[in-house]
XYZ file of C-alpha atoms in Angstrom:
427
model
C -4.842 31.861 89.444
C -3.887 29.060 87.023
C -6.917 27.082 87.369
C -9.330 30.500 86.661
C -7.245 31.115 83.264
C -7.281 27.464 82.403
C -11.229 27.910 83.188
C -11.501 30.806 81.238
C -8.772 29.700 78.369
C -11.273 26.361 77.897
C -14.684 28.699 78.152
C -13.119 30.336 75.128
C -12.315 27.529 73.388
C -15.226 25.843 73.826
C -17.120 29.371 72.742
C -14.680 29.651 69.753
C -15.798 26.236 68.241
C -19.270 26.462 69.272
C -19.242 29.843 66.581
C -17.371 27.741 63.967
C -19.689 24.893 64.355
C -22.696 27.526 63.828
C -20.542 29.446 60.792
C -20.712 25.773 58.760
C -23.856 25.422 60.001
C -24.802 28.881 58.449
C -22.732 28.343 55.194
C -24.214 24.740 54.658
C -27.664 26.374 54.488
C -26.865 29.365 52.604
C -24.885 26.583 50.398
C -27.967 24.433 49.656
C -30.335 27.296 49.257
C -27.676 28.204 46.212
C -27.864 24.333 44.675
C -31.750 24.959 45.053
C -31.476 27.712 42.854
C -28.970 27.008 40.422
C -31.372 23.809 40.255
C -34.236 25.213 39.639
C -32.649 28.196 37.164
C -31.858 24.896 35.074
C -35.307 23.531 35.023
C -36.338 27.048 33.654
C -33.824 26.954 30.948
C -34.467 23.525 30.145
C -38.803 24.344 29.642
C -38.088 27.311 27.757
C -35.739 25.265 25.366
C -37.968 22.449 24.592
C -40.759 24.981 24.158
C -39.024 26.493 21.748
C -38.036 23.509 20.086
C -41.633 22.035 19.856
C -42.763 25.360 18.610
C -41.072 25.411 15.755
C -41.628 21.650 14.771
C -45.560 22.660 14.972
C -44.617 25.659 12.246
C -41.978 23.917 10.297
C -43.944 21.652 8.048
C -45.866 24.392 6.610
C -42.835 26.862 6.182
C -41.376 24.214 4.527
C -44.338 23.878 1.945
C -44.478 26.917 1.250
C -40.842 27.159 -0.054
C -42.017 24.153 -2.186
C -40.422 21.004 -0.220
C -42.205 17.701 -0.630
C -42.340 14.806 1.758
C -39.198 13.534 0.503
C -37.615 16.577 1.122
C -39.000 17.260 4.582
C -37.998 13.916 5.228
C -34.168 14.756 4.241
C -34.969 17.608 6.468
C -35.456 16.005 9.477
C -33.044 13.507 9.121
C -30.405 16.395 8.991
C -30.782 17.404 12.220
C -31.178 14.352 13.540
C -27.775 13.572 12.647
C -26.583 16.773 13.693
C -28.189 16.218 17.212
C -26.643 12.424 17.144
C -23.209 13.697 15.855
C -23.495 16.916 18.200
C -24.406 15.287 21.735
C -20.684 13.522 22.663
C -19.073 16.533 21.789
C -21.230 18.700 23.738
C -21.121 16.614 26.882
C -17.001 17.079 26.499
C -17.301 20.386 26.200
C -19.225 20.736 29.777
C -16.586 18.207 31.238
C -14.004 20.417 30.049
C -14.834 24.176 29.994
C -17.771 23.882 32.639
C -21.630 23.748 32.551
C -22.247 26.907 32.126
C -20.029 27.414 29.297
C -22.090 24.534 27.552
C -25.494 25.799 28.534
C -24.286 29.497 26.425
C -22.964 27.716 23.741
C -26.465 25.716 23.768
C -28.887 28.488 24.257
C -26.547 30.663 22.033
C -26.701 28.271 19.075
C -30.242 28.327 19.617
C -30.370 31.836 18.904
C -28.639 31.359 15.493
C -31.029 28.525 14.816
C -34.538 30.513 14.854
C -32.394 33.455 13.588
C -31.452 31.772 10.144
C -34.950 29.917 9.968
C -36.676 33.630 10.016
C -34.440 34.055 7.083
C -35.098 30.709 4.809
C -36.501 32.340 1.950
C -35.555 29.183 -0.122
C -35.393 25.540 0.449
C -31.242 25.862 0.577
C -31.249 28.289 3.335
C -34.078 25.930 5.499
C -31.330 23.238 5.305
C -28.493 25.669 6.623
C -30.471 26.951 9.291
C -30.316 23.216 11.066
C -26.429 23.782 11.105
C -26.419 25.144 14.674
C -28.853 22.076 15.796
C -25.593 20.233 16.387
C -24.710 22.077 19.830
C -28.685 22.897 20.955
C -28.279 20.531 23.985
C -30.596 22.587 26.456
C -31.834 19.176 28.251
C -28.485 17.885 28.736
C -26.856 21.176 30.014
C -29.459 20.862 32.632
C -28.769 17.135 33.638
C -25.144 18.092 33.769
C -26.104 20.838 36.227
C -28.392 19.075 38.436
C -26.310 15.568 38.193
C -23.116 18.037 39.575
C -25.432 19.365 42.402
C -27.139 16.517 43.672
C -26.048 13.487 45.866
C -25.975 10.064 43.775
C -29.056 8.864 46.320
C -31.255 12.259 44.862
C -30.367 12.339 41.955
C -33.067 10.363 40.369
C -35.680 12.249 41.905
C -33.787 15.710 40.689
C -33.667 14.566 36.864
C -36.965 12.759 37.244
C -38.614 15.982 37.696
C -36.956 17.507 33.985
C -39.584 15.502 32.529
C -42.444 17.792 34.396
C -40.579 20.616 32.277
C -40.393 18.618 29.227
C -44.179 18.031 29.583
C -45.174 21.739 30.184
C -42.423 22.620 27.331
C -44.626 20.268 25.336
C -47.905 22.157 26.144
C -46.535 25.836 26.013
C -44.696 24.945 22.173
C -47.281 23.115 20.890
C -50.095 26.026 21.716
C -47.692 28.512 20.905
C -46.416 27.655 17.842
C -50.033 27.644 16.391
C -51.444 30.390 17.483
C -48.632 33.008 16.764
C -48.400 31.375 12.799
C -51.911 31.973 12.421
C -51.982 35.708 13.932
C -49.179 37.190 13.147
C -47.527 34.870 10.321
C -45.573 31.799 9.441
C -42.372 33.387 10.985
C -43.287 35.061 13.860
C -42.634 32.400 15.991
C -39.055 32.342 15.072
C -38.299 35.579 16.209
C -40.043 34.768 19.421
C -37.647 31.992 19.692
C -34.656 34.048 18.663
C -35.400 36.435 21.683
C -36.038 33.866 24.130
C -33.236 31.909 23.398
C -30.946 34.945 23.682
C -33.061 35.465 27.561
C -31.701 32.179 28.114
C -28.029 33.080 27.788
C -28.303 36.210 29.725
C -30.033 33.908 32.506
C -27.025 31.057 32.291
C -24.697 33.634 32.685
C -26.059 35.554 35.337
C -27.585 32.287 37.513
C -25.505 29.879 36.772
C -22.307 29.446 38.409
C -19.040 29.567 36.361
C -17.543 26.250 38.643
C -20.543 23.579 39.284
C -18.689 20.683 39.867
C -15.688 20.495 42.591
C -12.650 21.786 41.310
C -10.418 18.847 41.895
C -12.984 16.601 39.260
C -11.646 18.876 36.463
C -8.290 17.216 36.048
C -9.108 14.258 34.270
C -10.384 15.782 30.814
C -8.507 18.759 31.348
C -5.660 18.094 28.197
C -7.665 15.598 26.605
C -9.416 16.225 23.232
C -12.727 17.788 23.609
C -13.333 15.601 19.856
C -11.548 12.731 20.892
C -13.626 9.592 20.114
C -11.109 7.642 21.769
C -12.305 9.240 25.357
C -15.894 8.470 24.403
C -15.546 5.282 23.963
C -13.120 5.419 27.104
C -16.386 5.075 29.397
C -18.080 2.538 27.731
C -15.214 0.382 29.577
C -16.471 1.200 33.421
C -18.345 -1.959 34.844
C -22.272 -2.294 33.895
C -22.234 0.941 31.358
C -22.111 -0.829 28.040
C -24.711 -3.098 29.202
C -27.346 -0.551 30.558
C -26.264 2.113 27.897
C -27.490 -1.350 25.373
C -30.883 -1.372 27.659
C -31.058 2.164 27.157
C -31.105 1.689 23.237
C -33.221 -1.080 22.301
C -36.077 -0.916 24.978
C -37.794 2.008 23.301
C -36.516 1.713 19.652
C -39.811 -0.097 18.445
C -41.838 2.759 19.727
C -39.600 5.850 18.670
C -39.989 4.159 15.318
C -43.631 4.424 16.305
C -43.651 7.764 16.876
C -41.474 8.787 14.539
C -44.403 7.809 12.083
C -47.709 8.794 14.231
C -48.099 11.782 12.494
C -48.884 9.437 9.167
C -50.491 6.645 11.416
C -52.725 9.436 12.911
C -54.230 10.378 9.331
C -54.392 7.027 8.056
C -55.349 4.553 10.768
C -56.851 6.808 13.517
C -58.321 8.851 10.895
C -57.519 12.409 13.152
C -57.859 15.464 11.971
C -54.510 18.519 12.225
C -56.662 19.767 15.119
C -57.272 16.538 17.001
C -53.588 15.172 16.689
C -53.143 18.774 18.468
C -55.170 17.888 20.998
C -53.796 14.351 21.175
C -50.147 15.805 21.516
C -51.529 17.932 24.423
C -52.507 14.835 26.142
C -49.272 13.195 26.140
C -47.674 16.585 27.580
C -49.904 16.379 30.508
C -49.664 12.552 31.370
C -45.486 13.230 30.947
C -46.582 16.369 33.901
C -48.222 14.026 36.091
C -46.428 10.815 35.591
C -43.096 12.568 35.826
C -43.341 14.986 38.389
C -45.243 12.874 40.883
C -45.093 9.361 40.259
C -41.225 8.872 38.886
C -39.947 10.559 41.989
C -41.567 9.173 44.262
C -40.719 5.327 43.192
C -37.184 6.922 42.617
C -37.314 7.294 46.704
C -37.899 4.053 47.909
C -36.678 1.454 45.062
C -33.673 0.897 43.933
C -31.824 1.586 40.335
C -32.247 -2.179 39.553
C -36.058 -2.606 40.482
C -37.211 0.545 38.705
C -34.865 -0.841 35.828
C -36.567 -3.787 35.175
C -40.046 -2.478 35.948
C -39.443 -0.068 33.156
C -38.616 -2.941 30.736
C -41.755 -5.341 31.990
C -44.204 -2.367 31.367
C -42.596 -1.651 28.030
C -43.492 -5.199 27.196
C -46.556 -4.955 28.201
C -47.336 -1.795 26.059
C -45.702 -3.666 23.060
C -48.634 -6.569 23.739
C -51.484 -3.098 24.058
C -49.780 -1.690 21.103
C -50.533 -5.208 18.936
C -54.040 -5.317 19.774
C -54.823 -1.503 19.423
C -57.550 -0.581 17.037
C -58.805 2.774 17.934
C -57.359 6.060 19.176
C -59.317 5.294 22.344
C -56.970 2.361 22.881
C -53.938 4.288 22.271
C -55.349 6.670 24.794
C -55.314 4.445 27.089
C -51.991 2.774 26.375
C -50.433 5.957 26.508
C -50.503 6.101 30.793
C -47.871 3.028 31.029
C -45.964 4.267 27.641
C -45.663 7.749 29.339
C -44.495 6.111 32.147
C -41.774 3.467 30.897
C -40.431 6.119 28.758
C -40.011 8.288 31.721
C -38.956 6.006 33.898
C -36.421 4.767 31.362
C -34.636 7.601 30.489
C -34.409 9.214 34.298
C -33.155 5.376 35.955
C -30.347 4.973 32.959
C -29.325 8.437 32.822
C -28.714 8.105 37.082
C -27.222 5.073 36.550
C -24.738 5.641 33.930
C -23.743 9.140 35.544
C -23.180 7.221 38.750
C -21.274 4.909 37.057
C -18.551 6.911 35.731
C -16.044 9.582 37.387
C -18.054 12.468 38.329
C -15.275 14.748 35.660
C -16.970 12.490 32.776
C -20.743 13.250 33.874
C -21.290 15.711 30.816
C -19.734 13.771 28.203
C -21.692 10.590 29.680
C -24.929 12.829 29.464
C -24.079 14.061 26.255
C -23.808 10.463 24.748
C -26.951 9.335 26.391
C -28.641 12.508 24.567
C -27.681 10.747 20.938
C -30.528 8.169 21.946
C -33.134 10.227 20.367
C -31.402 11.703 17.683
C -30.293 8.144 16.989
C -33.838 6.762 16.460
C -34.919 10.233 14.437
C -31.846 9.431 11.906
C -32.731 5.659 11.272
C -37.132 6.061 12.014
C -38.433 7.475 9.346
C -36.715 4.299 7.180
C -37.169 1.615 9.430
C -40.613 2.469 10.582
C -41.298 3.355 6.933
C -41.428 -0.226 6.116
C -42.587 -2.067 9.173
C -45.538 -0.032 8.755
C -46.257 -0.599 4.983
C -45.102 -3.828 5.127
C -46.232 -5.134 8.299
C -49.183 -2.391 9.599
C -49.217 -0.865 13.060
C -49.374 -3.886 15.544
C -45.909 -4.773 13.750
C -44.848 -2.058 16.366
C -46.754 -3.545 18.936
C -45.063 -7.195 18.555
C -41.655 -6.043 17.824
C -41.885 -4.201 21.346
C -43.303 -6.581 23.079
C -40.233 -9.629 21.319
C -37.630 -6.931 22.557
C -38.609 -6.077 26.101
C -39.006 -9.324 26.808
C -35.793 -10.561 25.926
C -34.188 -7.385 28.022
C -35.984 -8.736 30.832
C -35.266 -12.221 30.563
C -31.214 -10.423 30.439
C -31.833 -8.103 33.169
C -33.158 -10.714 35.787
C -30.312 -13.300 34.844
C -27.226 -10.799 34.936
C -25.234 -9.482 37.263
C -25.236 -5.926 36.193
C -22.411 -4.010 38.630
C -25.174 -1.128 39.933
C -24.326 1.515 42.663
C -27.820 0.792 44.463
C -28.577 3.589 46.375
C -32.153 5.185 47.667
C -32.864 8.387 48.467
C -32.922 9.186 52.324
């Protein structure tokens, strides 16, 4: 009698776990069809934002001639938000840290809203400048990265931010269209209210889709009483092994062509000798090569090299653009250039920004993100200057050389250091 309810006792054991085995199993798979979703809810958000944003750049040049700003001006313009952007990105990566990513994505999408809301108002050149006030916390792209970098395994994650260049490309595409075709049917502001409704769709989709709690709740401890402005606790992760270094890499290996850039739409007119329509079309081009090059190509290397190789490919292509970028003559050339500068750019940003998130504790991810989102604004601040006078002073291979002098010293660094690197691959 013993030995049948020991039988029996065992059998239901044995049934007991074999139900709690399949009850993980079930909640594992119900948990990564949620992480797909809250994934790709922030590759939505993040298109829609940088649509937005490239729609108004496309109408903001005339709006701003019409209220009677010169180049000068304009000029001051831009540099405003650039600094806003540079001054805004730390703090908004703390605030993510500290009050969660979807918290951060609101506040983003939100001060969005009041963005195209005071630029349909600038009646006069004082009210243009006030309406870039709320630039300082639009961080769509790095809400995003914060959400998919506290989703995705260190090994994937890569391939996960990799593929936010595929909506940075079709945000290209959509914005630049868009912006030009609502100004010239329905007016000059039109597309402002079209981006004050969408960016208030946005916040209604963060807080419906995206969860309040990301990131594990025992990560949160670390920033929890620190100061979301403290620029002591910025600075705190430049400390952790190999981030200064890579963050340097980061910096300098596409400085000489955002200064480039920065100045194409003057190097377009006067060297290439393009027309408003064909830059358009020109702009168009680079949103489709970042589609291709980002969503198929970046991800796939992302699977089977490691964070070092990619690393230093990036910076040996660069170079080798720089050397293009000397000899070019003709848009054709730049045309052609374009494929590996598409492609080091990309490359670039996704490899440091996996890098330097894997490189700090995963409750300083946002702030990390945040500070690797003043890159850009960085280069916007100090371009127009800079690039100002290499080009008048020097022409446009100066660009070429001074990218080619840089990258190669980065790689010359890069192959003789000992960077600290969590090299990982995805499985």
């Amino acid at each position: 009698m013993s030995a049948m309810n020991a039988k029996a006792s065992s059998e239901g054991e044995e049934e007991a776990l074999g139900m709690k085995t399949e009850t993980q199993g079930e909640s594992r798979c119900s948990g990564e069809v949620k992480r797909g979703q809250v994934i790709l809810v922030a590759y939505l958000i993040a298109t829609m934002e940088i649509a937005f944003l490239f729609m108004q750049m496309g109408v903001m040049p005339y709006l701003a001639k019409s209220l009677g700003l010169d180049s000068v001006g304009f000029g001051y313009l831009q540099t405003t938000f650039g600094v806003l952007q540079l001054v805004g990105g730390p703090i908004f990566g703390r605030l993510a840290d500290q009050f969660g990513t979807r918290a951060a994505l609101i506040l983003s999408c939100a001060s969005g809203s009041a963005f195209f809301l005071l630029m349909s108002i600038s009646t006069s050149i004082p009210l243009l400048f006030l309406s870039r006030l709320p630039a300082v916390f639009m961080h769509g792209l790095p809400g995003a990265q914060k959400v998919i970098t506290d989703l995705t395994a260190p090994s994937q994650r890569a391939d996960a931010l990799g593929k936010l260049g595929l909506c940075f490309g079709i945000g290209i595409i959509i914005g630049s269209a868009l912006g030009g075709v609502l100004s010239t049917k329905f007016g000059i502001f039109f597309p402002t209210y079209v981006g004050l409704v969408g960016n208030l769709i946005n916040v209604v989709i963060a807080m419906v889709w995206i969860p309040v709690q990301v990131k594990p709740k025992s990560d949160h401890h670390v920033t929890e009483n620190s100061n979301v402005f403290s620029i002591r606790e910025i600075l705190r992760l430049m400390k952790f092994p190999g981030v200064m270094e890579v963050f340097i890499v980061k910096v300098f290996a596409g400085l000489p062509i955002g200064l480039f850039l920065i100045m194409f739409s003057i190097i377009s007119m006067d060297f290439f000798g393009l027309e408003a329509v064909e830059s358009g079309y020109l702009m168009s081009y680079f949103g489709v090569l970042q589609m291709i090059i980002q969503g198929l190509v970046v991800g796939k290397l992302t699977k089977h090299c490691t964070d070092r190789t990619l690393l230093r490919l990036s910076i040996f292509v660069f170079a080798g653009v720089g050397l293009g970028m000397a000899l070019m003559r003709t848009v054709w050339h730049y045309c052609i250039i374009a494929v590996p500068l598409v492609f080091a750019f990309g490359m670039l940003g996704t490899i440091t920004d996996s890098i330097l998130t894997k490189a700090v504790p995963a409750s300083d991810t946002g702030t990390m993100l945040g500070i690797c989102a003043s890159v850009q604004p960085l280069t916007r601040t100090v371009g127009p200057t800079i690039g100002g006078i290499l080009y008048k002073q020097f022409g446009v291979s100066s660009f070429g050389y001074l990218q080619l002098i840089v990258n190669i010293g980065l790689f010359v660094y890069l192959s003789k250091s000992k960077i600290p690197l969590r090299e990982m691959k995805s499985q």
